[in-house]
Every structure is written in structure tokens, then in C-alpha cells.
Short mmCIF file of C-alpha atoms and ligand atoms in Angstrom, two decimals:
data_model
loop_
_atom_site.label_atom_id
_atom_site.label_comp_id
_atom_site.label_asym_id
_atom_site.label_seq_id
_atom_site.Cartn_x
_atom_site.Cartn_y
_atom_site.Cartn_z
CA UNK N 1 8.10 23.03 -19.97
CA UNK N 2 7.19 26.32 -18.30
CA UNK N 3 5.20 25.74 -15.11
CA UNK N 4 2.66 28.43 -14.23
CA UNK N 5 1.79 28.96 -10.57
CA UNK N 6 -1.59 30.75 -10.54
CA UNK N 7 -3.91 31.89 -7.74
CA UNK N 8 -7.38 30.45 -8.18
CA UNK N 9 -9.64 32.70 -10.26
CA UNK N 10 -12.36 32.06 -12.85
CA UNK N 11 -9.66 32.36 -15.52
CA UNK N 12 -7.10 30.04 -13.96
CA UNK N 13 -9.79 27.42 -13.26
CA UNK N 14 -10.96 27.61 -16.88
CA UNK N 15 -7.37 27.28 -18.10
CA UNK N 16 -6.87 24.30 -15.80
CA UNK N 17 -10.04 22.60 -17.05
CA UNK N 18 -8.94 23.13 -20.65
CA UNK N 19 -5.53 21.60 -19.91
CA UNK N 20 -7.15 18.58 -18.25
CA UNK N 21 -9.48 18.08 -21.23
CA UNK N 22 -6.53 18.22 -23.60
CA UNK N 23 -4.77 15.42 -21.68
CA UNK N 24 -2.36 17.50 -19.56
CA UNK N 25 -1.63 17.42 -15.81
CA UNK N 26 -2.79 20.16 -13.44
CA UNK N 27 -2.10 20.36 -9.69
CA UNK N 28 -4.97 21.63 -7.52
CA UNK N 29 -5.75 22.12 -3.82
CA UNK N 30 -8.02 19.95 -1.70
CA UNK N 31 -8.76 20.17 2.04
CA UNK N 32 -6.26 17.35 2.71
CA UNK N 33 -3.20 17.84 0.44
CA UNK N 34 -2.64 19.05 -3.13
CA UNK N 35 -3.47 16.61 -5.92
CA UNK N 36 -1.77 16.05 -9.29
CA UNK N 37 -4.73 15.70 -11.62
CA UNK N 38 -5.47 14.20 -15.03
CA UNK N 39 -8.69 13.35 -16.88
CA UNK N 40 -9.78 10.15 -15.13
CA UNK N 41 -11.34 8.77 -18.32
CA UNK N 42 -8.21 9.31 -20.45
CA UNK N 43 -5.73 6.47 -19.90
CA UNK N 44 -2.93 8.22 -21.81
CA UNK N 45 -3.25 11.35 -19.67
CA UNK N 46 -3.28 9.25 -16.49
CA UNK N 47 -0.02 7.57 -17.53
CA UNK N 48 1.66 10.99 -17.39
CA UNK N 49 0.94 11.13 -13.64
CA UNK N 50 2.95 7.97 -13.02
CA UNK N 51 5.82 9.27 -15.15
CA UNK N 52 5.91 12.73 -13.52
CA UNK N 53 5.83 11.34 -9.96
CA UNK N 54 8.02 8.30 -10.54
CA UNK N 55 5.13 6.30 -9.09
CA UNK N 56 5.17 2.48 -9.15
CA UNK N 57 2.72 1.27 -11.79
CA UNK N 58 0.88 -1.05 -9.39
CA UNK N 59 -0.30 1.73 -7.06
CA UNK N 60 -3.82 2.83 -8.08
CA UNK N 61 -5.08 6.43 -8.15
CA UNK N 62 -8.13 7.99 -6.53
CA UNK N 63 -10.83 9.48 -8.78
CA UNK N 64 -12.16 12.85 -7.59
CA UNK N 65 -15.76 13.81 -8.33
CA UNK N 66 -18.03 16.76 -7.59
CA UNK N 67 -21.40 15.04 -7.16
CA UNK N 68 -23.02 11.86 -5.92
CA UNK N 69 -24.28 11.04 -9.41
CA UNK N 70 -20.75 11.21 -10.79
CA UNK N 71 -19.54 8.91 -8.03
CA UNK N 72 -22.33 6.41 -8.65
CA UNK N 73 -21.45 6.32 -12.34
CA UNK N 74 -17.89 5.17 -11.56
CA UNK N 75 -18.38 2.51 -8.86
CA UNK N 76 -20.98 -0.09 -7.89
CA UNK N 77 -23.01 1.34 -5.01
CA UNK N 78 -24.04 -0.62 -1.92
CA UNK N 79 -25.67 0.08 1.47
CA UNK N 80 -22.37 0.92 3.14
CA UNK N 81 -21.47 3.31 0.33
CA UNK N 82 -24.76 5.10 0.90
CA UNK N 83 -24.10 5.36 4.66
CA UNK N 84 -20.56 6.63 4.20
CA UNK N 85 -21.62 9.09 1.54
CA UNK N 86 -24.38 10.54 3.73
CA UNK N 87 -22.17 10.78 6.81
CA UNK N 88 -18.90 12.11 5.40
CA UNK N 89 -19.12 13.36 1.82
CA UNK N 90 -18.06 15.78 0.59
CA UNK N 91 -15.06 15.43 2.91
CA UNK N 92 -11.61 13.98 3.53
CA UNK N 93 -12.45 10.34 2.82
CA UNK N 94 -12.06 7.94 -0.12
CA UNK N 95 -14.17 4.83 -0.56
CA UNK N 96 -13.04 1.90 -2.65
CA UNK N 97 -15.89 0.27 -4.58
CA UNK N 98 -16.06 -2.28 -7.37
CA UNK N 99 -15.23 -0.29 -10.48
CA UNK N 100 -17.51 0.52 -13.37
CA UNK N 101 -16.12 2.40 -16.38
CA UNK N 102 -12.71 3.50 -15.09
CA UNK N 103 -9.60 2.86 -17.24
CA UNK N 104 -6.99 0.29 -16.15
CA UNK N 105 -4.36 3.04 -15.93
CA UNK N 106 -6.26 4.57 -12.98
CA UNK N 107 -6.90 1.39 -11.01
CA UNK N 108 -3.56 -0.27 -11.84
CA UNK N 109 -5.64 -3.10 -13.25
CA UNK N 110 -7.59 -3.74 -10.02
CA UNK N 111 -11.29 -4.48 -10.21
CA UNK N 112 -11.98 -1.71 -7.69
CA UNK N 113 -11.70 2.08 -7.72
CA UNK N 114 -11.08 4.69 -5.00
CA UNK N 115 -13.64 7.51 -5.13
CA UNK N 116 -13.45 10.84 -3.35
CA UNK N 117 -15.65 13.94 -3.26
CA UNK N 118 -13.50 16.71 -1.74
CA UNK N 119 -14.99 19.40 0.45
CA UNK N 120 -12.65 22.19 -0.66
CA UNK N 121 -14.77 24.70 -2.65
CA UNK N 122 -12.02 25.35 -5.24
CA UNK N 123 -11.54 21.61 -5.75
CA UNK N 124 -15.29 21.26 -6.32
CA UNK N 125 -15.34 24.14 -8.82
CA UNK N 126 -12.36 22.69 -10.67
CA UNK N 127 -13.80 19.17 -10.88
CA UNK N 128 -17.19 20.53 -11.95
CA UNK N 129 -15.50 22.25 -14.89
CA UNK N 130 -12.97 19.55 -15.80
CA UNK N 131 -14.90 16.30 -15.16
CA UNK N 132 -13.79 13.39 -12.95
CA UNK N 133 -10.10 13.80 -12.10
CA UNK N 134 -7.66 11.03 -11.22
CA UNK N 135 -5.18 12.44 -8.73
CA UNK N 136 -2.60 11.20 -6.28
CA UNK N 137 -0.91 13.56 -3.85
CA UNK N 138 1.17 16.06 -5.87
CA UNK N 139 4.62 15.05 -4.62
CA UNK N 140 7.50 13.14 -6.18
CA UNK N 141 6.92 9.52 -5.15
CA UNK N 142 8.30 8.80 -1.67
CA UNK N 143 8.53 12.48 -0.62
CA UNK N 144 6.24 14.18 1.92
CA UNK N 145 2.84 15.15 0.51
CA UNK N 146 2.34 18.83 -0.43
CA UNK N 147 0.21 21.11 1.72
CA UNK N 148 0.94 24.30 -0.23
CA UNK N 149 1.20 25.24 -3.90
CA UNK N 150 4.87 26.10 -3.32
CA UNK N 151 5.54 22.50 -2.21
CA UNK N 152 4.05 21.29 -5.50
CA UNK N 153 6.05 23.82 -7.46
CA UNK N 154 9.25 22.71 -5.72
CA UNK N 155 8.65 19.11 -6.89
CA UNK N 156 7.21 19.69 -10.38
CA UNK N 157 8.65 22.93 -11.74
CA UNK N 158 9.35 22.29 -15.42
CA UNK N 159 7.36 19.03 -15.48
CA UNK N 160 3.70 20.14 -15.56
CA UNK N 161 2.01 23.18 -17.15
CA UNK N 162 -0.05 24.52 -14.21
CA UNK N 163 -0.26 24.59 -10.41
CA UNK N 164 -3.51 26.11 -9.08
CA UNK N 165 -2.77 27.90 -5.81
CA UNK N 166 -5.59 27.76 -3.28
CA UNK N 167 -3.47 28.47 -0.19
CA UNK N 168 -2.57 26.03 2.55
CA UNK N 169 -4.48 22.80 3.10
CA UNK N 170 -6.56 22.73 6.27
CA UNK N 171 -6.39 19.04 7.19
CA UNK N 172 -2.76 18.42 6.25
CA UNK N 173 -2.84 14.62 5.99
CA UNK N 174 -4.45 12.72 3.14
CA UNK N 175 -7.97 11.35 3.02
CA UNK N 176 -9.03 8.28 4.97
CA UNK N 177 -9.16 5.29 2.59
CA UNK N 178 -11.71 2.56 3.30
CA UNK N 179 -12.68 -0.38 1.14
CA UNK N 180 -16.37 -1.25 0.93
CA UNK N 181 -15.99 -3.90 -1.77
CA UNK N 182 -16.51 -6.58 0.88
CA UNK N 183 -16.68 -6.10 4.67
CA UNK N 184 -15.59 -2.53 5.50
CA UNK N 185 -11.90 -2.14 6.20
CA UNK N 186 -9.75 0.89 6.96
CA UNK N 187 -6.76 0.90 4.58
CA UNK N 188 -5.31 4.32 5.42
CA UNK N 189 -6.26 6.58 8.34
CA UNK N 190 -6.79 10.21 7.35
CA UNK N 191 -9.01 13.27 7.68
CA UNK N 192 -12.09 11.29 8.82
CA UNK N 193 -11.16 9.53 12.07
CA UNK N 194 -11.65 5.87 12.97
CA UNK N 195 -13.89 6.95 15.87
CA UNK N 196 -16.18 8.77 13.41
CA UNK N 197 -16.21 5.77 11.05
CA UNK N 198 -17.12 3.28 13.79
CA UNK N 199 -20.29 5.25 14.50
CA UNK N 200 -21.45 4.67 10.91
CA UNK N 201 -19.80 1.29 10.19
CA UNK N 202 -19.70 -0.49 13.59
CA UNK N 203 -18.09 -3.62 12.11
CA UNK N 204 -15.21 -1.86 10.32
CA UNK N 205 -11.81 -3.50 10.81
CA UNK N 206 -8.37 -1.90 10.58
CA UNK N 207 -5.79 -3.22 8.13
CA UNK N 208 -2.65 -4.53 9.87
CA UNK N 209 -0.48 -2.20 7.80
CA UNK N 210 -1.95 0.94 9.42
CA UNK N 211 0.46 0.82 12.37
CA UNK N 212 2.78 -2.08 11.62
CA UNK N 213 5.47 -2.95 9.14
CA UNK N 214 3.80 -6.01 7.66
CA UNK N 215 4.35 -7.87 4.44
CA UNK N 216 1.56 -6.74 2.21
CA UNK N 217 -0.82 -8.30 -0.16
CA UNK N 218 -0.63 -5.73 -2.95
CA UNK N 219 -4.26 -6.06 -3.96
CA UNK N 220 -5.59 -5.22 -0.49
CA UNK N 221 -3.68 -2.02 0.08
CA UNK N 222 -1.21 -1.20 -2.67
CA UNK N 223 -0.08 2.19 -1.39
CA UNK N 224 1.12 1.03 2.00
CA UNK N 225 3.99 -1.15 0.90
CA UNK N 226 6.15 1.68 -0.43
CA UNK N 227 8.58 3.96 1.41
CA UNK N 228 6.68 7.12 2.08
CA UNK N 229 6.74 10.69 3.28
CA UNK N 230 10.50 10.65 3.87
CA UNK N 231 12.75 13.70 3.61
CA UNK N 232 16.54 13.32 3.14
CA UNK N 233 17.04 14.00 6.86
CA UNK N 234 16.69 10.97 9.15
CA UNK N 235 13.30 10.96 10.92
CA UNK N 236 12.80 9.17 14.24
CA UNK N 237 10.06 8.85 16.84
CA UNK N 238 11.39 9.03 20.39
CA UNK N 239 9.88 8.09 23.74
CA UNK N 240 12.34 10.47 25.41
CA UNK N 241 12.61 13.12 22.70
CA UNK N 242 14.11 15.74 25.00
CA UNK N 243 16.99 13.43 25.98
CA UNK N 244 17.70 12.33 22.42
CA UNK N 245 17.60 15.96 21.28
CA UNK N 246 20.17 17.04 23.91
CA UNK N 247 22.38 14.10 23.04
CA UNK N 248 22.26 15.06 19.34
CA UNK N 249 23.07 18.71 20.10
CA UNK N 250 26.09 17.66 22.18
CA UNK N 251 27.42 15.65 19.23
CA UNK N 252 26.98 18.61 16.86
CA UNK N 253 24.15 17.02 14.86
CA UNK N 254 21.87 19.43 12.98
CA UNK N 255 18.64 18.44 14.65
CA UNK N 256 15.11 19.60 15.41
CA UNK N 257 12.69 18.20 17.96
CA UNK N 258 8.89 18.47 17.66
CA UNK N 259 6.81 17.93 20.76
CA UNK N 260 3.14 16.97 20.47
CA UNK N 261 0.68 19.83 20.41
CA UNK N 262 -2.92 18.91 19.68
CA UNK N 263 -3.67 16.25 17.07
CA UNK N 264 -5.33 18.59 14.59
CA UNK N 265 -2.43 21.07 14.61
CA UNK N 266 0.15 18.28 14.47
CA UNK N 267 -1.58 16.81 11.41
CA UNK N 268 -1.73 20.18 9.67
CA UNK N 269 1.98 20.87 10.27
CA UNK N 270 3.37 17.40 9.66
CA UNK N 271 4.33 17.42 5.98
CA UNK N 272 5.56 21.03 5.96
CA UNK N 273 7.88 20.14 8.88
CA UNK N 274 9.28 17.16 7.01
CA UNK N 275 9.89 19.28 3.91
CA UNK N 276 11.44 22.12 5.92
CA UNK N 277 13.98 19.70 7.39
CA UNK N 278 15.61 19.40 3.98
CA UNK N 279 15.34 23.10 3.17
CA UNK N 280 17.17 23.76 6.46
CA UNK N 281 19.79 21.09 5.76
CA UNK N 282 18.97 19.14 8.94
CA UNK N 283 20.39 15.70 9.65
CA UNK N 284 17.89 14.46 12.23
CA UNK N 285 14.22 15.20 12.93
CA UNK N 286 12.84 13.92 16.23
CA UNK N 287 9.12 13.62 16.89
CA UNK N 288 7.42 12.74 20.12
CA UNK N 289 5.25 9.59 19.77
CA UNK N 290 1.76 10.77 18.66
CA UNK N 291 -1.44 9.72 20.42
CA UNK N 292 -3.24 7.19 18.32
CA UNK N 293 -6.65 8.74 18.86
CA UNK N 294 -8.61 10.93 16.47
CA UNK N 295 -6.47 12.30 13.66
CA UNK N 296 -3.44 11.35 15.78
CA UNK N 297 -3.75 7.86 14.27
CA UNK N 298 -2.99 9.38 10.85
CA UNK N 299 -0.02 11.30 12.22
CA UNK N 300 1.31 8.08 13.76
CA UNK N 301 0.76 6.18 10.49
CA UNK N 302 2.65 8.80 8.44
CA UNK N 303 5.46 9.22 10.97
CA UNK N 304 6.03 5.48 11.28
CA UNK N 305 6.55 5.37 7.51
CA UNK N 306 8.65 8.55 7.33
CA UNK N 307 10.90 7.06 10.04
CA UNK N 308 10.96 3.57 8.51
CA UNK N 309 9.37 2.40 11.80
CA UNK N 310 12.21 3.77 13.97
CA UNK N 311 10.90 4.21 17.51
CA UNK N 312 13.64 4.92 20.05
CA UNK N 313 13.02 3.82 23.65
CA UNK N 314 14.12 5.85 26.66
CA UNK N 315 17.78 5.08 27.34
CA UNK N 316 18.29 3.27 24.03
CA UNK N 317 21.50 3.93 22.11
CA UNK N 318 20.74 5.08 18.59
CA UNK N 319 23.40 4.97 15.87
CA UNK N 320 22.92 7.80 13.39
CA UNK N 321 24.73 7.36 10.11
CA UNK N 322 26.02 10.69 8.75
CA UNK N 323 27.87 10.36 5.46
CA UNK N 324 30.55 7.77 6.27
CA UNK N 325 30.48 8.34 10.07
CA UNK N 326 28.33 6.84 12.77
CA UNK N 327 27.31 9.04 15.70
CA UNK N 328 26.05 7.30 18.84
CA UNK N 329 23.14 9.09 20.48
CA UNK N 330 21.18 8.22 23.62
CA UNK N 331 17.39 8.29 23.83
O1 TXA M 1 -6.32 13.17 0.33
C1 TXA M 1 -6.05 12.43 -0.59
O2 TXA M 1 -6.49 11.26 -0.68
C2 TXA M 1 -5.14 12.97 -1.71
C3 TXA M 1 -5.89 14.10 -2.40
C4 TXA M 1 -5.16 14.63 -3.59
O3 TXA M 1 -7.18 13.67 -2.74
N1 TXA M 1 -4.78 11.93 -2.62
C5 TXA M 1 -3.94 10.93 -2.27
O4 TXA M 1 -3.66 10.04 -3.28
O5 TXA M 1 -3.43 10.84 -1.17
P1 TXA M 1 -2.46 8.99 -3.21
O6 TXA M 1 -2.41 8.38 -4.56
O7 TXA M 1 -1.26 9.65 -2.73
O8 TXA M 1 -2.97 7.90 -2.21
C6 TXA M 1 -4.05 7.08 -2.59
C7 TXA M 1 -4.08 5.83 -1.73
C8 TXA M 1 -2.92 4.91 -2.06
O9 TXA M 1 -2.46 4.35 -0.85
C9 TXA M 1 -3.59 3.85 -2.95
O10 TXA M 1 -2.92 2.62 -2.87
C10 TXA M 1 -4.98 3.78 -2.35
O11 TXA M 1 -5.29 5.12 -2.01
N2 TXA M 1 -5.95 3.30 -3.35
C11 TXA M 1 -6.39 3.93 -4.47
N3 TXA M 1 -7.22 3.14 -5.17
C12 TXA M 1 -7.32 1.98 -4.49
C13 TXA M 1 -8.01 0.76 -4.72
N4 TXA M 1 -8.77 0.56 -5.78
N5 TXA M 1 -7.87 -0.22 -3.78
C14 TXA M 1 -7.10 -0.03 -2.69
N6 TXA M 1 -6.41 1.10 -2.44
C15 TXA M 1 -6.51 2.09 -3.32
MG1 MG M 2 0.57 10.00 -1.89
#
């Protein structure tokens, strides 16, 4: 299949909407990351998303809408949904509600559905034309999420007909996912921070899997049990990043070290940095431990997964496996 990479115009949006309506996949920008979209009401089209990404069949998709009415037609509303909608939507947040008329292919058979109303103007225009769109992040399953159209193209060239290019994503990490089916719970930190949520939902709790490597009940938080966001290069979080970096350089390891800047910038750069590691043929990517405040909590959540929960203490010896050899580094 020939994959077209098109800047967003009236024409490319209309083409995209036509493709969606005929059951094809189209990648599009949002303020968080790029999405790989299909008609949310067409189960056969939605199946193509799982095939193209290599996504496990038990991991449900988010449905993207462009109005409150559309959202209310897809999930059972409640008081908390109203509060969250008024405070944060449109914006980088997804709320899980009891599902109404959404196909099983979207929800992976769950009785709930994730609903999101993106803030990105091009996303809104696209959804308005194409109807509700089921879309995960537009990356091959397990790889870092895409924050540019080129990232999407790198993963899906030859596999989908169209990538709509709306430039780089502003937020850089995915939407916050909360479930409001019962008592409010944070399932995935993202563009809307926990501090912002607590102001609107004072009794919200945080799922254990946000910062820990816990055994998961698939129904509560299906997405968090899979390996995620990982490039080929080994990713680690280091308490003494400078020391580990010097030790790696001395041993001839191809390495990069990222210090913390501010949380917002770190979030925006995160996935592009992970992707660049492979483009540059690096063997080791070291990150300083992020703050867990504001959007820093999302950066920590993604980095813990990308590193398979590898946090290296100061002074700790770290064995890096390179091909058949082990290199001993010191943190
Ligand atoms: O920012 C975003 O959310 C991006 C853009 C494209 O909107 N989308 C995205 O989708 O990150 P995805 O599929 O990569 O992540 C969706 C997460 C997964 O962890 C999934 O398990 C969870 O949301 N999710 C979706 N529906 C759910 C449901 N009914 N119950 C619990 N979790 C759900
Ligand atoms: Mg994803």
C-alpha cells in the first residue's frame, strides 16, 4: 500500500474523512500524540488497528469525539463526568464511562468505554467530518508514541493509506486516563495533572500501576500491563546520571544522558528522545529521575515502563548486556 503523508488542508481532511467512512485507517494529530484512527462504529475497521499495530486484543481503544453530545451518546453520563467535562474538555484527558452503543472491537469486550474530546483544532475538524474515531497512539505496539507525522510514517509506511501532518504535538505524553464508572480512579497520568484533577474530584485515587510494577487485573487497567515506550537501546533512570554516563563513556558504550529540565519540556521531548536513540544507534539512554509533580508524574510513569523499572542507585554496579558481552558500569 502507498502511504500518503499530507499537510492538513481542507482537501486532505476531506480525503481522510472519506477513508475513515470507507473503513480505512488514517493517522491524525492531537495535542498529546498522534492517533491511528478508524470509524469507531465499524468493528471491522477497528480490527485493522489491532492488526497494523500488533496490539494485544484485550487492550481497549479510546473513542475520540468533537462535541459533548457525541460523548453523551457513547457513554452513560454521571455527576463526575459532568464535572470532568466542564473542567477539562476539550483537552488531554480520557474518561472511562459505562459504554452505550460502542462495538466490542473498540472496548475489547469491556462494559466500559474511554472517551476523549481533543483540544487540537485539526483533530476537532477531522472528527467533525469523519464521525467518532477509535484511535490508539499511532506507534507499533511497544514502541515510543509518535509526536510527529514523521514518527508515524516511520512505523506505518506501506501499512496505512494516509498520515495527516499537523506538526509536532504540544503536550508530548498521552492523555490522562481516569475511570468514572465507580469511584474516580487515575489509571494513567497524562496531559491533565493529578493536582488539577484533585481540585475537581477530591476523592480520586491513584491506581497502583501508575508508579509500580504490579500484577494487574486486566479489567481495571488493561494498557498498563504491557511493555511500553521502549526503543531498542537500553533505557535506565539513574540517581547519579553524571557518574553512570562517565562510566559508560570510559567503557566505549554509545550513550546519551538527559538531565531534567522543566516538566513540561521534558514531557514534550520524551518520546522523540527515545526514538532518536535508535536512529543514532545508541546502546544506552540515561535519564535523571523525574520529579513526580505536575506532568512530571507522566514522565516518570513512561520512563519507568521504557526502562522496565530500572532505577540505578548512586554507587550501584549496573551490568549492561551488549550483544553477547556484559559491560559493568557504576552509577
Ligand atoms: O492521548 C491519547 O490518549 C492518545 C491520543 C491518540 O488520543 N491515545 C492513546 O491511546 O494513548 P492508547 O490506546 O495508546 O492508550 C489508551 C489507554 C490504554 O492504556 C487503554 O488500556 C486505556 O487507555 N483504556 C481505553 N479504554 C479503556 C477502558 N474502557 N477501561 C480502562 N482503560 C481503558
Ligand atoms: Mg499507546
